[in-house]
Structures are given as structure tokens and as C-alpha cells.
Coordinates of C-alpha atoms and ligand atoms in Angstrom, one line a residue:
X1 CA 5.7 -9.6 -22.1
X2 CA 4.0 -8.1 -25.2
X3 CA 1.3 -6.0 -23.2
X4 CA -0.4 -4.9 -26.3
X5 CA -0.7 -8.2 -27.3
X6 CA -2.0 -9.7 -23.9
X7 CA -4.8 -6.5 -23.3
X8 CA -6.6 -7.8 -26.8
X9 CA -6.3 -11.1 -25.2
X10 CA -7.5 -9.7 -21.9
X11 CA -10.6 -7.8 -24.4
X12 CA -11.3 -10.9 -26.4
X13 CA -11.4 -13.5 -23.3
X14 CA -14.0 -10.8 -21.4
X15 CA -15.9 -10.8 -24.7
X16 CA -16.2 -14.7 -24.9
X17 CA -16.9 -15.4 -21.2
X18 CA -19.8 -12.3 -22.2
X19 CA -21.0 -14.0 -24.9
X20 CA -21.7 -17.9 -23.2
X21 CA -24.2 -15.4 -21.5
X22 CA -26.4 -15.4 -24.6
X23 CA -26.9 -13.0 -27.4
X24 CA -28.4 -9.6 -27.0
X25 CA -28.8 -5.9 -28.5
X26 CA -27.5 -2.9 -26.5
X27 CA -29.6 -0.3 -26.5
X28 CA -28.7 2.8 -29.5
X29 CA -28.2 5.3 -26.7
X30 CA -25.2 3.9 -26.0
X31 CA -23.6 3.1 -28.9
X32 CA -20.7 5.7 -29.9
X33 CA -19.3 5.7 -33.5
X34 CA -15.6 5.1 -34.3
X35 CA -14.9 8.4 -36.1
X36 CA -16.4 10.4 -32.8
X37 CA -14.6 8.2 -30.7
X38 CA -11.3 8.7 -32.9
X39 CA -11.6 12.6 -32.3
X40 CA -11.9 12.0 -28.6
X41 CA -9.4 9.8 -27.9
X42 CA -6.9 11.9 -30.3
X43 CA -7.7 14.4 -28.5
X44 CA -7.0 12.5 -24.7
X45 CA -3.8 11.1 -26.2
X46 CA -2.7 14.7 -27.3
X47 CA -3.6 15.4 -23.7
X48 CA -1.9 12.8 -22.1
X49 CA 1.3 13.6 -23.7
X50 CA 1.8 16.7 -21.2
X51 CA 2.8 14.3 -18.9
X52 CA 6.2 13.7 -17.0
X53 CA 7.8 10.1 -18.3
X54 CA 7.4 8.4 -15.3
X55 CA 8.2 5.1 -16.7
X56 CA 11.9 6.6 -17.7
X57 CA 15.3 5.7 -16.1
X58 CA 15.9 9.3 -16.8
X59 CA 13.0 10.5 -14.5
X60 CA 14.2 11.0 -11.2
X61 CA 11.4 13.0 -9.7
X62 CA 8.4 12.0 -7.3
X63 CA 7.7 8.3 -6.7
X64 CA 5.8 7.7 -9.5
X65 CA 5.7 5.0 -12.4
X66 CA 3.6 3.0 -14.5
X67 CA 1.8 0.0 -12.8
X68 CA 3.7 -3.3 -13.6
X69 CA 2.4 -4.7 -17.5
X70 CA 1.4 -7.9 -15.4
X71 CA -0.5 -5.6 -13.1
X72 CA -2.3 -3.2 -15.7
X73 CA -3.4 -6.5 -17.7
X74 CA -4.7 -8.0 -14.7
X75 CA -7.0 -4.6 -14.2
X76 CA -7.9 -4.6 -17.4
X77 CA -9.4 -7.7 -17.5
X78 CA -11.0 -7.8 -14.0
X79 CA -12.2 -4.1 -14.9
X80 CA -13.9 -4.9 -18.3
X81 CA -16.5 -7.0 -15.7
X82 CA -16.1 -4.3 -13.0
X83 CA -16.9 -6.4 -10.0
X84 CA -17.2 -4.3 -6.7
X85 CA -15.5 -5.8 -3.8
X86 CA -17.9 -4.0 -1.6
X87 CA -19.8 -7.2 -0.7
X88 CA -19.4 -11.0 -2.3
X89 CA -22.6 -10.3 -4.8
X90 CA -20.7 -7.8 -6.3
X91 CA -18.2 -10.3 -7.6
X92 CA -17.4 -13.4 -5.9
X93 CA -14.2 -14.0 -7.7
X94 CA -12.4 -11.0 -6.8
X95 CA -13.7 -10.9 -3.1
X96 CA -12.1 -14.2 -3.0
X97 CA -8.6 -12.9 -5.2
X98 CA -8.8 -9.9 -2.5
X99 CA -8.9 -12.2 0.7
X100 CA -5.7 -14.0 -1.0
X101 CA -3.6 -11.2 -1.3
X102 CA -4.0 -9.5 1.8
X103 CA -3.6 -13.0 3.7
X104 CA 0.2 -12.7 1.2
X105 CA 0.8 -9.3 2.5
X106 CA 0.1 -10.4 6.0
X107 CA 2.5 -13.2 5.9
X108 CA 5.0 -10.8 4.2
X109 CA 5.5 -9.2 7.9
X110 CA 4.9 -12.4 9.8
X111 CA 1.2 -11.4 11.1
X112 CA -0.5 -13.8 12.6
X113 CA -3.4 -16.3 10.6
X114 CA -6.2 -14.9 12.1
X115 CA -5.5 -11.6 10.7
X116 CA -8.2 -9.0 10.0
X117 CA -7.4 -6.9 7.1
X118 CA -8.5 -5.5 3.4
X119 CA -7.3 -3.7 0.1
X120 CA -8.1 0.1 0.1
X121 CA -8.4 2.8 -2.2
X122 CA -4.5 4.0 -0.6
X123 CA -2.6 4.5 2.1
X124 CA -4.7 7.4 3.1
X125 CA -8.0 5.5 3.8
X126 CA -5.9 2.4 5.3
X127 CA -4.1 5.0 7.8
X128 CA -7.6 6.6 8.5
X129 CA -9.1 2.9 9.8
X130 CA -5.7 2.2 11.5
X131 CA -6.0 5.2 13.5
X132 CA -10.0 4.9 13.4
X133 CA -10.0 2.1 15.4
X134 CA -7.2 3.3 17.5
X135 CA -9.5 5.9 18.8
X136 CA -12.1 3.1 19.2
X137 CA -10.3 1.9 21.6
X138 CA -8.8 4.3 23.3
X139 CA -11.2 6.6 22.9
X140 CA -9.7 9.6 25.6
X141 CA -6.1 8.9 24.3
X142 CA -4.1 10.8 22.2
X143 CA -2.2 9.5 19.3
X144 CA 1.4 10.2 18.6
X145 CA 3.8 9.7 15.7
X146 CA 7.2 11.8 14.4
X147 CA 7.5 15.0 13.4
X148 CA 8.8 13.4 10.3
X149 CA 5.4 10.8 9.9
X150 CA 3.4 11.2 6.7
X151 CA 1.1 14.7 6.5
X152 CA -2.0 12.7 7.0
X153 CA -1.5 11.8 10.8
X154 CA -2.3 14.9 11.9
X155 CA -5.2 15.3 9.1
X156 CA -6.9 12.4 9.9
X157 CA -6.2 12.9 14.1
X158 CA -8.1 16.2 13.6
X159 CA -11.0 14.2 11.7
X160 CA -11.4 11.6 13.7
X161 CA -11.2 14.3 17.1
X162 CA -8.6 12.9 18.2
X163 CA -5.6 14.7 20.4
X164 CA -2.4 14.7 18.2
X165 CA 1.6 14.3 19.8
X166 CA 3.8 15.4 17.9
X167 CA 7.4 13.3 18.9
X168 CA 10.5 15.3 17.2
X169 CA 12.7 12.9 14.4
X170 CA 16.4 12.9 14.7
X171 CA 18.6 14.6 11.8
X172 CA 18.5 11.3 10.1
X173 CA 14.5 11.6 10.5
X174 CA 13.8 9.0 12.7
X175 CA 11.5 9.2 15.6
X176 CA 13.6 10.1 19.0
X177 CA 12.7 7.7 21.7
X178 CA 13.9 9.4 24.5
X179 CA 10.8 12.3 23.8
X180 CA 8.8 9.3 22.7
X181 CA 9.2 8.2 26.2
X182 CA 8.9 11.2 28.1
X183 CA 5.1 10.9 26.0
X184 CA 4.3 7.7 27.0
X185 CA 5.1 8.3 30.8
X186 CA 2.4 11.7 30.9
X187 CA -0.6 8.4 30.9
X188 CA -1.9 9.8 27.6
X189 CA -0.9 8.6 24.8
X190 CA -2.9 5.4 23.8
X191 CA -1.4 4.8 20.1
X192 CA 1.5 5.7 18.5
X193 CA 1.9 5.2 14.7
X194 CA 5.3 4.3 14.2
X195 CA 6.8 4.9 10.2
X196 CA 8.7 2.4 8.2
X197 CA 10.1 4.0 5.8
X198 CA 9.0 8.3 6.1
X199 CA 7.7 9.6 2.7
X200 CA 10.6 12.0 2.8
X201 CA 13.8 10.9 3.5
X202 CA 13.1 6.6 3.5
X203 CA 14.0 6.9 6.8
X204 CA 12.7 3.7 9.4
X205 CA 11.3 4.7 12.9
X206 CA 13.5 2.5 15.8
X207 CA 10.5 -0.2 15.8
X208 CA 12.5 -2.7 17.7
X209 CA 13.1 -0.3 20.7
X210 CA 9.6 1.3 20.6
X211 CA 7.8 -1.3 20.9
X212 CA 8.9 -2.9 23.7
X213 CA 9.1 0.7 25.2
X214 CA 5.0 0.9 23.8
X215 CA 4.3 -2.3 25.5
X216 CA 5.5 -0.9 29.1
X217 CA 3.4 2.0 28.9
X218 CA 0.4 -0.1 28.0
X219 CA 0.4 1.4 24.6
X220 CA -0.9 0.2 21.4
X221 CA 1.0 0.4 17.9
X222 CA 0.4 1.0 14.4
X223 CA 3.3 0.6 12.0
X224 CA 2.5 3.0 8.6
X225 CA 4.6 1.3 6.5
X226 CA 2.8 2.5 3.5
X227 CA 6.2 3.8 1.6
X228 CA 8.7 1.0 3.1
X229 CA 7.0 -1.9 3.7
X230 CA 7.7 -4.4 1.0
X231 CA 11.4 -4.1 2.0
X232 CA 10.4 -6.2 4.8
X233 CA 10.8 -9.1 2.4
X234 CA 14.7 -8.1 2.4
X235 CA 14.7 -7.6 6.0
X236 CA 14.0 -11.0 6.8
X237 CA 16.7 -12.9 4.0
X238 CA 19.4 -10.2 3.2
X239 CA 22.3 -11.7 2.1
X240 CA 23.6 -8.9 0.4
X241 CA 23.4 -6.5 3.1
X242 CA 21.2 -3.8 1.1
X243 CA 19.7 -2.8 4.6
X244 CA 21.7 -1.9 7.3
X245 CA 21.2 -4.8 10.4
X246 CA 19.3 -1.6 12.4
X247 CA 17.1 -1.2 9.7
X248 CA 16.7 -5.0 8.8
X249 CA 15.8 -5.3 12.4
X250 CA 13.0 -2.9 12.6
X251 CA 11.5 -4.3 9.6
X252 CA 11.2 -7.7 11.0
X253 CA 9.9 -5.8 14.5
X254 CA 7.1 -4.9 12.6
X255 CA 5.9 -8.9 12.9
X256 CA 5.1 -7.9 16.8
X257 CA 2.3 -4.7 16.0
X258 CA -1.1 -4.0 16.4
X259 CA -1.9 -2.8 12.9
X260 CA 0.3 -1.7 9.8
X261 CA -0.5 -0.3 6.8
X262 CA 1.3 -0.9 3.2
X263 CA 0.8 0.7 -0.2
X264 CA 0.8 -1.8 -2.8
X265 CA 0.3 1.2 -5.4
X266 CA 3.7 2.2 -4.6
X267 CA 6.4 -0.5 -4.1
X268 CA 4.1 -3.3 -4.9
X269 CA 4.0 -2.3 -8.8
X270 CA 0.1 -1.6 -8.6
X271 CA -1.9 1.1 -10.6
X272 CA -3.0 3.6 -7.8
X273 CA -5.9 2.6 -5.7
X274 CA -4.3 -0.3 -4.1
X275 CA -3.8 0.4 -0.1
X276 CA -4.0 -2.2 2.0
X277 CA -4.9 -2.4 6.6
X278 CA -3.9 -5.2 8.3
X279 CA -5.4 -5.6 12.2
X280 CA -3.3 -8.0 14.3
X281 CA -6.6 -8.7 16.5
X282 CA -9.7 -10.0 14.3
X283 CA -11.9 -9.2 17.1
X284 CA -11.5 -5.4 16.5
X285 CA -14.2 -6.3 13.5
X286 CA -16.6 -5.6 15.9
X287 CA -16.3 -1.6 15.5
X288 CA -16.7 -1.8 12.0
X289 CA -20.3 -3.9 12.4
X290 CA -23.6 -2.8 10.4
X291 CA -25.6 -4.3 8.2
X292 CA -26.6 -3.0 4.8
X293 CA -30.1 -3.9 3.6
X294 CA -28.9 -3.6 -0.3
X295 CA -25.9 -6.3 -0.3
X296 CA -25.1 -8.5 2.6
X297 CA -28.4 -10.8 2.2
X298 CA -26.9 -13.3 -0.3
X299 CA -24.6 -15.1 2.3
X300 CA -23.3 -15.7 5.7
X301 CA -19.0 -15.8 4.5
X302 CA -17.5 -12.3 5.7
X303 CA -18.6 -9.6 2.8
X304 CA -15.5 -7.1 3.0
X305 CA -17.6 -4.2 3.1
X306 CA -18.3 -5.5 6.7
X307 CA -14.9 -4.8 7.8
X308 CA -14.0 -1.8 5.3
X309 CA -15.0 2.0 6.1
X310 CA -15.4 2.3 2.5
X311 CA -18.4 1.1 0.6
X312 CA -17.3 0.4 -3.3
X313 CA -14.3 -0.6 -4.3
X314 CA -12.7 -2.1 -7.7
X315 CA -12.3 -5.5 -7.8
X316 CA -10.0 -4.9 -10.6
X317 CA -7.4 -3.8 -7.9
X318 CA -7.3 -7.2 -6.1
X319 CA -7.2 -9.3 -9.8
X320 CA -4.1 -6.7 -10.2
X321 CA -2.5 -7.8 -7.4
X322 CA -3.9 -11.4 -7.3
X323 CA -2.1 -11.5 -10.6
X324 CA 1.1 -9.8 -10.3
X325 CA 1.8 -11.8 -7.0
X326 CA 1.3 -15.2 -8.8
X327 CA 3.8 -14.1 -11.5
X328 CA 6.3 -11.4 -9.3
X329 CA 5.5 -13.7 -5.5
X330 CA 6.4 -11.9 -2.1
X331 CA 9.8 -13.4 -1.9
X332 CA 13.3 -12.4 -1.5
X333 CA 15.4 -14.3 -4.2
X334 CA 12.6 -14.1 -7.2
X335 CA 9.8 -12.1 -8.0
X336 CA 8.9 -9.0 -5.7
X337 CA 12.6 -9.4 -3.9
X338 CA 15.4 -8.6 -6.8
X339 CA 13.1 -6.2 -8.3
X340 CA 12.9 -4.0 -4.7
X341 CA 16.9 -4.9 -3.9
X342 CA 17.3 -3.3 -7.6
X343 CA 15.4 0.0 -6.8
X344 CA 17.9 0.1 -3.1
X345 CA 21.1 -0.5 -5.3
X346 CA 20.2 2.0 -7.7
X347 CA 19.0 4.6 -4.8
X348 CA 23.0 3.8 -3.3
X349 CA 24.4 4.4 -6.6
X350 CA 22.4 7.8 -7.0
X351 CA 23.5 8.8 -3.4
X352 CA 27.6 7.9 -4.0
X353 CA 27.2 9.6 -7.4
X354 CA 25.9 12.8 -6.0
X355 CA 28.9 12.9 -3.3
X356 CA 31.1 13.8 -6.3
X357 CA 28.4 16.3 -8.4
X358 CA 28.9 19.3 -9.5
X359 CA 25.7 21.0 -9.4
X360 CA 23.4 18.7 -6.4
X361 CA 24.8 16.9 -3.0
X362 CA 23.1 14.6 -1.3
X363 CA 20.6 16.1 1.6
X364 CA 21.9 13.9 3.8
X365 CA 25.5 12.0 3.7
X366 CA 25.6 8.1 2.6
X367 CA 26.7 7.0 5.8
X368 CA 24.2 8.8 8.1
X369 CA 20.9 6.8 6.4
X370 CA 23.3 3.8 6.9
X371 CA 23.8 3.0 3.3
X372 CA 26.6 0.2 3.2
X373 CA 28.9 -0.4 0.2
X374 CA 27.1 -1.0 -3.5
X375 CA 27.8 -4.5 -4.0
X376 CA 29.7 -4.8 -7.7
X377 CA 26.9 -7.3 -9.1
X378 CA 26.1 -5.9 -12.6
Ligands
LIG1 C1 2.3 7.9 0.3 C2 2.2 7.5 2.0 C3 0.9 7.5 2.6 C4 0.2 8.2 1.9 O1 -1.2 7.2 1.1 P1 -1.8 7.5 -0.3 O2 -1.8 5.8 -0.6 O3 -1.2 8.7 -1.1 O4 -2.9 7.8 0.6 C5 0.8 7.5 4.1 N1 2.1 7.4 4.9 C6 3.3 7.4 4.3 C7 4.2 6.8 5.1 C8 3.2 7.6 2.9 O5 4.5 7.2 2.2

């Protein structure tokens, strides 16, 4: 697709929709002239050149990349209108799109149909909500997570006034089950956070074993799949054997968790500002209950702000994800699946290449992180 042509098309289509509402003059105070814009714009582009080339295949630094052009197109088109997904009157179409994409994400994890969820500004906000719900259910109890979990869990526990319990991880960055059980035996842990794809090593906690263990002790389970969550697609249909059996089993076990967080702005190809929280039990919506004198009077239908801690949120994020999933659906054999598989193969190839590299060496040997043989596909 030619993004330049499509962006023009988006601007044109929005302009034409605006024109359908009748002519008007913009106030002179908001008018700017092209010469002024030109100077400022050139200065902006000059500054933006200071970025690292995230888009380039030779860039291998942080987990940064531009959004997929389809996502950029959906975002740009909706952003020109600027709907706010806080309340339905802030933009009914993008609120409906948000409910649809959240449904798709819940289905991807095999969460039940009545799952409650919404998009967030990112994984931090989504995890904060999960831990906030956890604290509200078990007010006096601790929240346990592995020492390899994202630092946000420690910070958010402090913010919420919850005692954090750090469970040791093994050499591959996965939560140690014996250490977890020792904590569960104390009877003071109300919720355990398991990570499906740690931010540093991509390690997947033993969800399949930890979940029944937690159930035995009556402990809730939240899965932080902000980084790795989309790989659940490959776990359900992994013909190529791109994931080890244990990793695939742990991804599939997320289906039994109480809540899960995923970041479409990581492996979901979206621009920043797109996380998601999913809560298995829709009755948990009671903790969010509040009324808005400004916005909730327009309908009895659910306003997304009624189940979110954030108020204003970009409807454009929902539009971007919605458009992306139309073209690149959440499937293993088409759409997002082959993109994730290619990323996985690239990681495996890179890891093997490092074994014989003169300057660099892998932080963990390939077999220890359950990398399998690189399939000779291309
Ligand atoms: C990135 C990440 C977060 C934080 O999400 P943001 O979108 O950066 O706010 C939380 N947990 C994990 C595992 C992550 O990789």
C-alpha cells in the first residue's frame, strides 16, 4: 500500500464528511499561513531526523518500530475527527470499534464471551487496573510477581499500598514454582502476577503449572502478556514448531487466568497509546462504578469510561487497531500470525548467528531458552 496516497485519501474523505454538515468560516484566530507552517515544519522534520532508524532491518536496539501503515492510516483518519472513547457521546463509532477489537483480543486468549475489557494508554495503565481490581478483591493481601517481571508491578503495588512479594526466577528468567508455593503457603498472597514474555529475556512463566497451584491455595492469577501476548496465536496452531512445547502450553494456559494485559502497541503493530486489559469476571465492573455528570446521560448503553480508570482516551487508537485487524486478522495462518512467526524466526536466526560471532555472544545459549531448529522456509 502507498501510505502517502492513502493519507491523502484519509484527509480528503474526512474533509468531504465535514462538508456534508454545511459551510462555515473558521475564526481568523486559528488561521495560520503556509509560509509560517513551512518554517516550523522544516524545523520539526530536521529535529525528527535525530531519531534512530527504528524502521530499518539493521536497527536492533529497543523494541521500537513504526506502526504498520494500515494502523497509521486508521489512526490518522480518526484523529482528524478526534473522537474521545471516554463516553459514547465522545464518538459512538470508535467506541463500537473498541468493543469489537477487545472482543477479538479476548477470543484470541480463549477468554469467555462476557469478558470485560477496554483499551488503555498502554501496559502500565492496564496492569495498574488489574492490580487495583486485585487489591479491591483482596484488600489485605499481597501481590506476588517474579523478580523478572516488569518493574511496573513493584511501582504500582507501592502506589496501591499493597505489599509486593518478589518471587525468585530461574537462570532463564522464569518464575520458580517451588519459591512461589512457599509464598502461597503463608496464606498472605491474594494475587499472583505471571508474565508471558518478560521484557528483558522474553521468558514465559510456567503458567500451566502455576495456575492450578494458585487455584489450590485460592489465589487469583493475573497474566502480564503486554509484551508476548500475541504469540498465543502461534501456541494454538504451531505447525512450524516455532514455540517449544512448554512455552506453547503456557500460552494456552492463559485461557484460565482471571485477568490478562496485552499491548497492541508492541507486537500488535499499533502506534503508542494502545494497551488492553481483559477481566474474566464481568461483575468486577462494580469496582469502577461511578457517575459522570458531564457525559453519561446520553444512553443507558455501557460507556467505556464506566469501566476504565482513565477518562479521555483517543478513539483513534481503537480505529487504528480495528482497521489493522480487518486487513491483518488475529489468526495463525494469515494476518498477524505469519508476521509473528517471521519475528520469531529472525530472533532464532540472530541467536544462532551470535554463537559464532567474533564480538558478541548470546546472553543465554539458544537451547536454554527453548529455541528450536530454524525451519528452512526461506
Ligand atoms: C512494556 C511492558 C509493560 C509496560 O507497558 P507500557 O505499554 O510500556 O506502559 C508491562 N509489562 C510488560 C511485560 C511489558 O513488556
